[in-house]
Amino acid sequence: MDLHRWHAAAVPWWVTKVGLVGGWVAAFYFAVGGNDVPCTAAHPCAPDPLFALAVVPLLATPLLLLFGRVLTGCATGVVFGALDLALDGSATANLAFGLHAAACAVVAAWTVRSRADQHEAAGTALVMLPDMPPQRGALRVVAVLLVLFGFLTFVQYDLSSGEIEQHVAKASRVEAEVVEIKNTYEVWVELPDRQRAGFEPLAPETYQVGDSVQVLADGEWVRMENEPEDVTWWLTLGGAAVFLAVMLAVRERRRRALWSGPVKAVRVRAVPVGPRRVLLRHGDADVAVVTTLADLGLEEPLYHDTEEFGRVWRGEEDPPVPLDPVELLVAGEWHHGGQVALVRDGDVVATSSLGRIRRHHTVHGAHLPGEPVTAGTPVDLPHAVWPGDRRRTEGVVLLLGAVGALVGLQYYPGFVVLGLIGVQCVLSAVTRFQPMMRLDHRHVVLYTGVWTYRVPWAQLHGVRRAGPQLMLAFGPHGDVLTTPQLPDREAGEKVMWARARSLLSGRSGDRVTRRLNVGVFAAAAYAGLALFV
């Protein structure tokens, strides 16, 4: 295997996850900003079933690209670009998504070529996979259920649209008066018979109290004439379900196709780097990462028990000699994103896809990162370690970003990405105004973005320092938590002093507990504010 050529042939990750996704965001922004044609009685904003189905590839494109489905994401980008040119009368949207579709086409061609080069660089060894292909599992059932759900949503759309057509056929055209505007987006009108009705028009800022509005009325059924009732979202929901079912079916077909004939195979070493995640190495170089549905049991435990791990973690004894990694035969589509089968001792132990290596995939390769902290610095308990001025400044910037995203949602309520960015900003900001850890007589409390851990001193194995960060190992399974950069350079020594003090006093404490951080609740409150305000 020509490993250097194999890596060099790959399309850089930022081309899709930054370039194409960023281009999609820019195209969406210009398309929404350039579509300012008002809805009038002469030119009503009629629902468009075809465009409702086109929304599926529109929304699927950035998600597929972010999750590494490059060719499928590029295909949906090209499809929506063509549909937008055919269905959308906005020149700005046509130009924006046309350019994005062209970029997707170029990246797709580049990806096809790079995958062919990777496949060739993987060598010439071919094998036939042993046994029979695995039975069709839960994914097939999920795909069938998704198709059934999509069919039911299409039926529901047909029933709803038929009911609307019946009301329109019986309705009479009435001139109503705008009497109230609630929450800046809800317009209430009053009919000549004193009946009131509320609407949520596309441009509520264009309506003022006292304006006349043409409506269609059939008893209690009242709708605006220039904005007919739109139930095409049923089509979008059903189309998304069917699209996901097709993706699952294609993935299953690719997996089973590995047994249809000779496939490219490379013998590599397998190093577990996390739960159900394996790093593949060829010689001394890292190749790719695969994620499996179950633990393959490739590595025997280095430590006999938690006490031995704690002694080694604190530097009280030498670490055990790591065992040699297990060798696997990886056969299939030898390129990033390709389907492969993992063969061990002549048996297929798992099927997966080759993923790119990230920095956090190799951190676990060193069983003992950093240097142990052994010295103790006395401290008055309880004691809290607070973030420095830099992290507080970051928190203020993140809060301003969350406020900006909330304001942007008021002008572009359909731009869901703004809401997701705001939620992430709130979640990250709260952690920057919390203590990084808190020490008391019985516990050390560790704050992370999502969880807050309460660790009894007897359950804390020790602290290791890696640059400006601390790594704390705790619990019966030796979990490791890495802190951000701490402003207090003696924080590790203070933790070890408090631990030694507690152990000398004989306080055993309880078990490790975990609860949601307050930042999660703040993010949930922000999400509710973005949805309902």
Coordinates of C-alpha atoms in Angstrom, one line a residue:
M1 CA 0.0 0.0 0.0
D2 CA 1.4 3.4 -1.0
L3 CA 0.2 5.2 2.1
H4 CA 1.5 8.6 1.2
R5 CA -0.2 8.6 -2.1
W6 CA -3.4 7.2 -0.5
H7 CA -3.6 10.2 1.9
A8 CA -2.5 12.7 -0.8
A9 CA -5.2 11.6 -3.2
A10 CA -8.1 12.4 -0.8
V11 CA -10.2 15.5 -1.1
P12 CA -9.4 17.8 2.0
W13 CA -12.2 17.7 4.6
W14 CA -12.6 21.5 4.6
V15 CA -13.6 21.5 1.0
T16 CA -17.0 19.9 1.9
K17 CA -17.5 20.8 5.5
V18 CA -16.4 24.4 5.2
G19 CA -16.5 25.3 1.6
L20 CA -19.7 23.7 0.4
V21 CA -21.6 24.1 3.6
G22 CA -20.5 27.7 3.9
G23 CA -21.5 28.2 0.3
W24 CA -25.0 26.7 1.0
V25 CA -25.4 29.1 4.0
A26 CA -24.5 32.1 1.8
A27 CA -26.8 30.9 -1.0
F28 CA -29.7 30.5 1.5
Y29 CA -29.0 33.9 2.9
F30 CA -29.0 35.7 -0.4
A31 CA -32.1 33.7 -1.6
V32 CA -34.1 34.7 1.4
G33 CA -33.0 38.3 1.3
G34 CA -33.6 38.6 -2.4
N35 CA -37.2 37.2 -2.4
D36 CA -39.1 40.3 -1.5
V37 CA -42.1 40.0 -3.9
P38 CA -45.2 40.7 -1.9
C39 CA -48.3 38.4 -1.9
T40 CA -51.3 40.2 -3.5
A41 CA -54.7 39.2 -4.6
A42 CA -53.6 39.5 -8.3
H43 CA -50.4 37.5 -7.6
P44 CA -51.2 35.2 -4.6
C45 CA -48.5 33.2 -3.0
A46 CA -50.0 29.8 -3.9
P47 CA -48.6 26.6 -2.4
D48 CA -46.2 24.8 -4.7
P49 CA -46.2 21.0 -4.2
L50 CA -43.1 20.5 -6.4
F51 CA -41.2 23.1 -4.5
A52 CA -42.3 21.5 -1.2
L53 CA -40.6 18.2 -2.4
A54 CA -37.6 20.3 -3.5
V55 CA -37.1 21.4 0.1
V56 CA -35.9 17.9 0.9
P57 CA -32.7 18.1 -1.1
L58 CA -32.3 21.7 0.0
L59 CA -32.2 20.8 3.7
A60 CA -30.4 17.5 3.1
T61 CA -27.4 19.0 1.4
P62 CA -25.6 20.6 4.3
L63 CA -26.5 17.8 6.7
L64 CA -25.1 15.1 4.3
L65 CA -21.9 17.1 3.7
L66 CA -21.4 17.7 7.4
F67 CA -21.8 14.0 8.2
G68 CA -19.4 12.9 5.5
R69 CA -21.8 11.7 2.8
V70 CA -20.0 13.7 0.1
L71 CA -21.3 12.3 -3.1
T72 CA -24.9 12.1 -1.9
G73 CA -24.7 15.7 -0.5
C74 CA -23.2 17.0 -3.8
A75 CA -25.9 15.2 -5.7
T76 CA -28.7 16.8 -3.6
G77 CA -27.0 20.2 -4.1
V78 CA -27.0 19.8 -7.8
V79 CA -30.6 18.5 -7.9
F80 CA -31.9 21.5 -5.8
G81 CA -29.9 23.9 -8.0
A82 CA -31.7 22.6 -11.1
L83 CA -35.1 22.6 -9.4
D84 CA -34.6 26.1 -8.1
L85 CA -33.8 27.3 -11.7
A86 CA -37.0 25.6 -12.9
L87 CA -39.4 26.5 -10.1
D88 CA -38.2 29.7 -8.4
G89 CA -38.7 33.0 -10.2
S90 CA -36.2 34.9 -8.1
A91 CA -33.1 35.8 -10.1
T92 CA -31.1 36.2 -6.9
A93 CA -32.0 32.7 -5.7
N94 CA -31.3 31.2 -9.1
L95 CA -27.9 32.7 -9.2
A96 CA -27.0 31.8 -5.6
F97 CA -28.1 28.1 -5.8
G98 CA -26.9 27.8 -9.4
L99 CA -23.4 28.7 -8.3
H100 CA -23.6 26.3 -5.3
A101 CA -24.8 23.5 -7.6
A102 CA -21.9 24.2 -9.9
A103 CA -19.5 24.0 -7.0
C104 CA -21.1 20.7 -5.8
A105 CA -20.7 19.2 -9.3
V106 CA -17.0 20.1 -9.4
V107 CA -16.4 18.7 -5.9
A108 CA -18.3 15.5 -6.8
A109 CA -16.1 15.0 -9.9
W110 CA -13.0 15.6 -7.8
T111 CA -14.3 13.1 -5.2
V112 CA -14.9 10.4 -7.7
R113 CA -11.4 10.9 -9.1
S114 CA -9.8 11.0 -5.7
R115 CA -11.6 7.8 -4.6
A116 CA -10.3 6.0 -7.7
D117 CA -6.8 7.2 -6.9
Q118 CA -7.1 6.0 -3.3
H119 CA -8.4 2.6 -4.4
E120 CA -5.5 2.2 -6.8
A121 CA -3.0 3.3 -4.1
A122 CA -4.3 0.7 -1.7
G123 CA -2.5 -2.0 -3.6
T124 CA -3.4 -5.0 -5.8
A125 CA -4.3 -7.6 -3.3
L126 CA -7.9 -9.1 -3.8
V127 CA -9.8 -11.5 -1.6
M128 CA -13.1 -13.2 -1.5
L129 CA -14.9 -12.6 1.8
P130 CA -15.6 -15.7 3.8
D131 CA -19.1 -17.0 4.6
M132 CA -22.3 -15.5 3.4
P133 CA -23.3 -11.8 3.7
P134 CA -24.9 -10.9 7.0
Q135 CA -28.7 -11.1 7.3
R136 CA -30.6 -7.9 6.6
G137 CA -31.0 -6.4 10.0
A138 CA -32.9 -3.5 11.7
L139 CA -32.0 -1.0 9.0
R140 CA -34.2 -2.9 6.5
V141 CA -37.1 -2.7 9.0
V142 CA -36.5 1.0 9.6
A143 CA -36.4 1.7 5.8
V144 CA -39.8 -0.1 5.4
L145 CA -41.3 1.8 8.2
L146 CA -40.0 5.1 6.7
V147 CA -41.6 4.3 3.4
L148 CA -44.9 3.5 5.1
F149 CA -44.7 6.7 7.0
G150 CA -44.0 8.7 3.8
F151 CA -47.0 7.0 2.1
L152 CA -49.3 8.0 5.0
T153 CA -48.1 11.6 4.9
F154 CA -48.8 11.8 1.1
V155 CA -52.3 10.5 1.8
Q156 CA -52.8 13.0 4.5
Y157 CA -51.7 15.8 2.1
D158 CA -54.2 14.6 -0.5
L159 CA -57.0 14.6 2.1
S160 CA -56.1 18.1 3.5
S161 CA -55.8 19.7 0.1
G162 CA -59.1 18.2 -1.0
E163 CA -60.8 19.6 2.1
I164 CA -59.3 23.0 1.4
E165 CA -60.5 22.9 -2.3
Q166 CA -64.1 22.2 -1.0
H167 CA -64.0 25.2 1.3
V168 CA -62.7 27.4 -1.5
A169 CA -65.4 26.3 -3.9
K170 CA -68.1 27.2 -1.3
A171 CA -66.4 30.4 0.1
S172 CA -67.4 33.9 -0.6
R173 CA -64.9 36.8 -1.1
V174 CA -65.2 39.3 1.9
E175 CA -63.3 42.5 2.7
A176 CA -62.0 42.4 6.3
E177 CA -60.3 45.0 8.4
V178 CA -57.1 44.6 10.3
V179 CA -57.9 45.2 14.0
E180 CA -54.9 44.0 15.9
I181 CA -51.3 42.8 15.4
K182 CA -50.0 40.4 18.1
N183 CA -46.3 39.5 18.7
T184 CA -45.3 41.3 15.5
Y185 CA -46.2 38.3 13.3
E186 CA -49.9 37.5 14.1
V187 CA -52.4 39.6 12.2
W188 CA -56.1 39.7 13.4
V189 CA -58.9 40.8 11.1
E190 CA -62.6 41.4 11.7
L191 CA -65.2 40.5 9.1
P192 CA -68.4 42.5 8.4
D193 CA -70.4 40.0 10.6
R194 CA -68.0 40.8 13.5
Q195 CA -66.3 37.4 13.2
R196 CA -62.6 37.6 14.0
A197 CA -59.8 35.5 12.5
G198 CA -56.0 35.4 13.0
F199 CA -53.3 34.8 10.4
E200 CA -49.6 34.5 10.2
P201 CA -48.7 36.1 6.9
L202 CA -45.3 35.9 5.2
A203 CA -44.7 39.6 5.6
P204 CA -46.6 40.7 8.8
E205 CA -44.6 44.0 8.9
T206 CA -46.5 45.2 5.8
Y207 CA -49.9 45.2 7.6
Q208 CA -51.2 48.0 9.7
V209 CA -54.3 48.4 11.9
G210 CA -57.1 49.7 9.7
D211 CA -55.9 48.1 6.5
S212 CA -58.4 46.3 4.3
V213 CA -57.7 42.6 3.5
Q214 CA -59.5 40.3 1.1
V215 CA -60.4 37.0 2.7
L216 CA -62.3 33.9 1.7
A217 CA -65.0 32.9 4.2
D218 CA -67.0 29.6 4.4
G219 CA -68.7 29.8 7.8
E220 CA -66.0 29.6 10.5
W221 CA -63.4 28.7 7.8
V222 CA -61.6 32.0 6.9
R223 CA -58.4 32.3 4.9
M224 CA -56.5 35.2 3.3
E225 CA -57.1 35.4 -0.5
N226 CA -53.5 36.4 -1.3
E227 CA -52.0 33.7 0.9
P228 CA -54.0 30.4 0.6
E229 CA -53.6 27.8 3.3
D230 CA -50.5 25.8 2.7
V231 CA -50.4 22.1 3.7
T232 CA -47.5 21.1 1.4
W233 CA -45.3 20.6 4.5
W234 CA -46.9 17.1 4.5
L235 CA -45.1 16.5 1.2
T236 CA -41.8 17.7 2.6
L237 CA -42.1 15.4 5.6
G238 CA -43.1 12.4 3.5
G239 CA -40.4 13.2 1.0
A240 CA -37.7 13.3 3.7
A241 CA -38.9 10.0 5.1
V242 CA -38.7 8.3 1.7
F243 CA -35.3 9.9 0.9
L244 CA -33.9 8.6 4.2
A245 CA -35.3 5.1 3.4
V246 CA -33.6 5.1 0.0
M247 CA -30.3 6.1 1.7
L248 CA -30.6 3.2 4.1
A249 CA -31.4 0.8 1.3
V250 CA -28.5 2.0 -0.8
R251 CA -26.1 1.7 2.2
E252 CA -27.3 -1.8 2.9
R253 CA -26.9 -2.7 -0.8
R254 CA -23.3 -1.4 -0.8
R255 CA -22.6 -3.4 2.3
R256 CA -23.9 -6.7 0.8
A257 CA -22.2 -6.0 -2.5
L258 CA -18.8 -6.7 -0.7
W259 CA -19.7 -10.4 -1.0
S260 CA -20.5 -10.3 -4.7
G261 CA -16.9 -10.8 -5.9
P262 CA -13.2 -10.1 -5.2
V263 CA -12.6 -6.9 -3.2
K264 CA -9.4 -4.9 -2.4
A265 CA -7.9 -6.0 0.9
V266 CA -5.1 -4.5 3.1
R267 CA -3.7 -6.1 6.3
V268 CA -3.5 -3.5 9.0
R269 CA -3.1 -3.2 12.8
A270 CA -6.2 -2.3 14.8
V271 CA -5.9 0.0 17.9
P272 CA -9.1 0.7 19.9
V273 CA -9.3 4.5 20.5
G274 CA -12.7 4.7 22.1
P275 CA -16.1 2.9 22.5
R276 CA -16.6 0.9 19.3
R277 CA -14.0 3.0 17.5
V278 CA -10.9 1.5 16.0
L279 CA -7.8 3.2 14.5
L280 CA -6.3 1.4 11.6
R281 CA -2.5 1.5 11.2
H282 CA -0.3 0.3 8.3
G283 CA 3.2 -0.1 9.4
D284 CA 3.8 2.9 11.8
A285 CA 1.4 5.3 10.1
D286 CA -2.2 5.9 10.8
V287 CA -4.6 5.2 7.9
A288 CA -8.2 5.6 8.9
V289 CA -10.8 5.2 11.6
V290 CA -13.8 2.8 11.6
T291 CA -16.7 2.8 14.0
T292 CA -18.6 -0.4 14.7
L293 CA -21.9 -1.2 16.3
A294 CA -20.4 -3.4 18.9
D295 CA -17.1 -3.7 20.8
L296 CA -14.9 -6.1 18.9
G297 CA -12.8 -7.0 21.9
L298 CA -9.5 -6.3 20.1
E299 CA -7.6 -5.2 23.2
E300 CA -7.1 -7.0 26.5
P301 CA -7.2 -4.7 29.6
L302 CA -3.9 -3.3 30.6
Y303 CA -4.7 -3.2 34.3
H304 CA -6.0 -5.9 36.6
D305 CA -8.2 -3.6 38.6
T306 CA -9.0 0.1 39.2
E307 CA -6.5 0.3 42.1
E308 CA -3.6 -0.7 39.8
F309 CA -4.8 1.9 37.3
G310 CA -4.9 4.6 40.0
R311 CA -1.3 3.8 41.2
V312 CA 0.0 4.0 37.7
W313 CA -2.0 7.1 36.9
R314 CA -0.5 8.8 40.0
G315 CA 3.0 7.7 39.0
E316 CA 3.5 5.4 42.0
E317 CA 4.4 2.4 39.9
D318 CA 5.5 1.8 36.3
P319 CA 2.8 1.2 33.7
P320 CA 2.4 -2.3 32.2
V321 CA 3.8 -3.0 28.8
P322 CA 1.2 -2.4 26.1
L323 CA 0.2 -5.5 24.1
D324 CA 0.8 -5.7 20.4
P325 CA -2.2 -4.5 18.4
V326 CA -4.4 -7.1 16.7
E327 CA -4.0 -7.5 13.0
L328 CA -7.1 -7.2 10.8
L329 CA -7.7 -7.8 7.1
V330 CA -9.8 -4.8 5.9
A331 CA -11.5 -5.6 2.6
G332 CA -13.8 -3.5 0.4
E333 CA -14.0 0.1 -0.9
W334 CA -10.6 1.4 0.1
H335 CA -11.2 5.1 0.2
H336 CA -12.6 7.6 2.7
G337 CA -16.3 6.8 3.2
G338 CA -16.0 3.4 1.5
Q339 CA -17.8 0.3 2.9
V340 CA -15.4 -2.3 4.2
A341 CA -15.5 -5.6 6.1
L342 CA -13.2 -6.3 9.0
V343 CA -11.8 -9.9 8.9
R344 CA -10.1 -11.5 11.9
D345 CA -8.9 -15.1 11.9
G346 CA -10.9 -15.9 8.7
D347 CA -14.2 -14.5 10.0
V348 CA -15.9 -11.2 9.3
V349 CA -16.3 -9.5 12.7
A350 CA -17.9 -6.3 11.5
T351 CA -18.7 -4.0 8.5
S352 CA -18.2 -0.3 8.6
S353 CA -17.0 2.7 6.6
L354 CA -13.5 4.2 6.5
G355 CA -13.5 7.6 8.2
R356 CA -10.9 10.3 8.4
I357 CA -8.6 10.6 11.3
R358 CA -9.2 13.4 13.7
R359 CA -6.9 14.7 16.4
H360 CA -9.0 13.3 19.2
H361 CA -8.8 9.8 17.6
T362 CA -5.0 9.6 18.4
V363 CA -5.1 11.1 21.9
H364 CA -6.0 7.7 23.4
G365 CA -2.9 6.1 21.8
A366 CA -0.9 7.3 24.9
H367 CA -2.3 5.5 27.9
L368 CA -0.6 7.9 30.3
P369 CA -0.7 11.4 28.8
G370 CA 1.1 14.3 30.6
E371 CA 3.0 14.1 33.9
P372 CA 1.5 13.1 37.3
V373 CA 0.9 15.8 39.9
T374 CA 2.2 14.6 43.3
A375 CA 3.0 17.7 45.3
G376 CA 0.2 19.2 47.5
T377 CA -0.5 22.9 48.1
P378 CA -2.7 23.6 51.2
V379 CA -5.9 25.4 50.5
D380 CA -8.9 26.5 52.6
L381 CA -12.0 24.4 51.8
P382 CA -14.4 24.8 50.2
H383 CA -12.5 26.3 47.3
A384 CA -13.5 27.0 43.7
V385 CA -11.2 27.4 40.6
W386 CA -12.7 30.1 38.4
P387 CA -12.0 30.7 34.7
G388 CA -9.6 33.6 33.8
D389 CA -10.4 36.9 32.1
R390 CA -9.9 35.4 28.7
R391 CA -12.6 32.8 29.1
R392 CA -15.0 35.4 30.6
T393 CA -14.4 37.6 27.6
E394 CA -15.2 34.6 25.4
G395 CA -18.4 34.1 27.4
V396 CA -19.5 37.7 26.7
V397 CA -18.8 37.4 23.0
L398 CA -20.7 34.1 22.9
L399 CA -23.7 35.7 24.7
L400 CA -23.7 38.6 22.2
G401 CA -23.6 36.0 19.4
A402 CA -26.7 34.3 20.9
V403 CA -28.5 37.6 21.1
G404 CA -27.6 38.3 17.5
A405 CA -28.9 34.9 16.4
L406 CA -32.2 35.6 18.2
V407 CA -32.6 39.0 16.5
G408 CA -31.8 37.4 13.2
L409 CA -34.5 34.8 13.7
Q410 CA -37.1 37.6 14.0
Y411 CA -36.2 38.7 10.5
Y412 CA -35.6 35.2 9.0
P413 CA -37.8 32.8 11.0
G414 CA -37.1 30.0 8.6
F415 CA -33.4 30.1 9.0
V416 CA -33.1 27.3 11.5
V417 CA -29.3 27.3 11.4
L418 CA -29.3 30.6 13.3
G419 CA -31.3 29.0 16.2
L420 CA -28.8 26.1 16.4
I421 CA -25.9 28.5 16.5
G422 CA -27.6 30.5 19.2
V423 CA -28.2 27.4 21.3
Q424 CA -24.5 26.4 21.0
C425 CA -23.4 29.9 21.9
V426 CA -25.6 29.8 25.1
L427 CA -24.3 26.4 26.1
S428 CA -20.7 27.4 25.6
A429 CA -21.2 30.8 27.3
V430 CA -22.6 29.4 30.6
T431 CA -19.6 27.2 31.1
R432 CA -17.3 30.2 30.9
F433 CA -19.1 31.9 33.9
Q434 CA -19.1 28.8 36.1
P435 CA -16.2 27.5 38.2
M436 CA -14.1 25.0 36.4
M437 CA -14.0 22.8 39.5
R438 CA -15.0 23.1 43.2
L439 CA -13.3 21.4 46.1
D440 CA -14.9 20.7 49.5
H441 CA -14.3 18.3 52.4
R442 CA -15.9 15.3 50.8
H443 CA -16.0 15.8 47.0
V444 CA -14.5 17.5 43.9
V445 CA -17.2 18.9 41.6
L446 CA -16.2 19.0 37.9
Y447 CA -18.1 21.2 35.5
T448 CA -18.3 20.4 31.8
G449 CA -20.5 21.8 29.0
V450 CA -23.2 19.2 29.4
W451 CA -22.6 17.3 32.7
T452 CA -21.6 18.2 36.3
Y453 CA -19.7 15.4 38.0
R454 CA -19.6 15.1 41.8
V455 CA -16.7 12.8 42.6
P456 CA -15.9 11.6 46.2
W457 CA -12.2 12.0 47.0
A458 CA -11.9 8.2 47.4
Q459 CA -13.1 7.8 43.8
L460 CA -10.5 10.3 42.4
H461 CA -7.5 8.4 41.2
G462 CA -5.2 11.3 40.6
V463 CA -4.3 14.3 38.4
R464 CA -1.9 14.5 35.5
R465 CA -0.8 17.8 33.9
A466 CA -0.5 18.2 30.1
G467 CA 0.6 21.7 29.5
P468 CA -1.9 24.2 30.9
Q469 CA -4.6 21.5 31.2
L470 CA -5.3 19.0 33.9
M471 CA -6.5 15.4 33.4
L472 CA -8.4 13.9 36.3
A473 CA -9.1 10.2 36.4
F474 CA -12.0 9.0 38.5
G475 CA -14.7 6.4 39.0
P476 CA -14.6 2.6 38.9
H477 CA -13.9 2.5 35.2
G478 CA -11.1 5.1 35.2
D479 CA -12.9 7.8 33.3
V480 CA -10.7 10.7 32.4
L481 CA -11.9 14.3 32.2
T482 CA -9.6 17.0 30.7
T483 CA -10.1 20.6 31.9
P484 CA -9.7 23.7 29.8
Q485 CA -6.7 25.9 30.4
L486 CA -6.6 26.8 34.1
P487 CA -5.5 30.3 35.3
D488 CA -4.4 28.8 38.6
R489 CA -1.1 27.0 37.9
E490 CA -1.3 25.2 41.3
A491 CA -4.8 23.9 40.8
G492 CA -3.6 20.3 40.4
E493 CA -1.5 20.5 43.6
K494 CA -4.5 21.8 45.5
V495 CA -6.7 19.0 44.2
M496 CA -4.1 16.4 45.3
W497 CA -3.7 18.1 48.8
A498 CA -7.5 18.0 49.3
R499 CA -7.6 14.3 48.2
A500 CA -4.8 13.4 50.6
R501 CA -6.4 15.3 53.5
S502 CA -9.7 13.5 52.9
L503 CA -8.1 10.1 52.7
L504 CA -6.2 10.7 56.0
S505 CA -9.4 11.7 57.7
G506 CA -11.0 8.4 56.7
R507 CA -13.9 9.9 54.8
S508 CA -14.9 7.3 52.1
G509 CA -17.6 9.4 50.5
D510 CA -20.3 8.1 48.1
R511 CA -20.3 7.0 44.5
V512 CA -19.7 9.3 41.6
T513 CA -22.9 11.1 40.5
R514 CA -23.6 13.0 37.4
R515 CA -26.4 15.5 36.6
L516 CA -27.1 17.9 33.7
N517 CA -25.2 21.2 33.9
V518 CA -27.3 24.4 34.2
G519 CA -26.0 25.4 30.8
V520 CA -28.2 22.7 29.2
F521 CA -31.3 24.2 30.8
A522 CA -30.2 27.7 29.7
A523 CA -29.8 26.4 26.2
A524 CA -33.3 24.8 26.3
A525 CA -34.8 28.0 27.6
Y526 CA -33.1 29.9 24.7
A527 CA -34.5 27.4 22.2
G528 CA -38.0 27.9 23.7
L529 CA -37.5 31.6 23.4
A530 CA -36.4 31.3 19.8
L531 CA -39.4 29.1 18.9
F532 CA -42.3 31.0 20.7
V533 CA -41.2 34.6 20.9

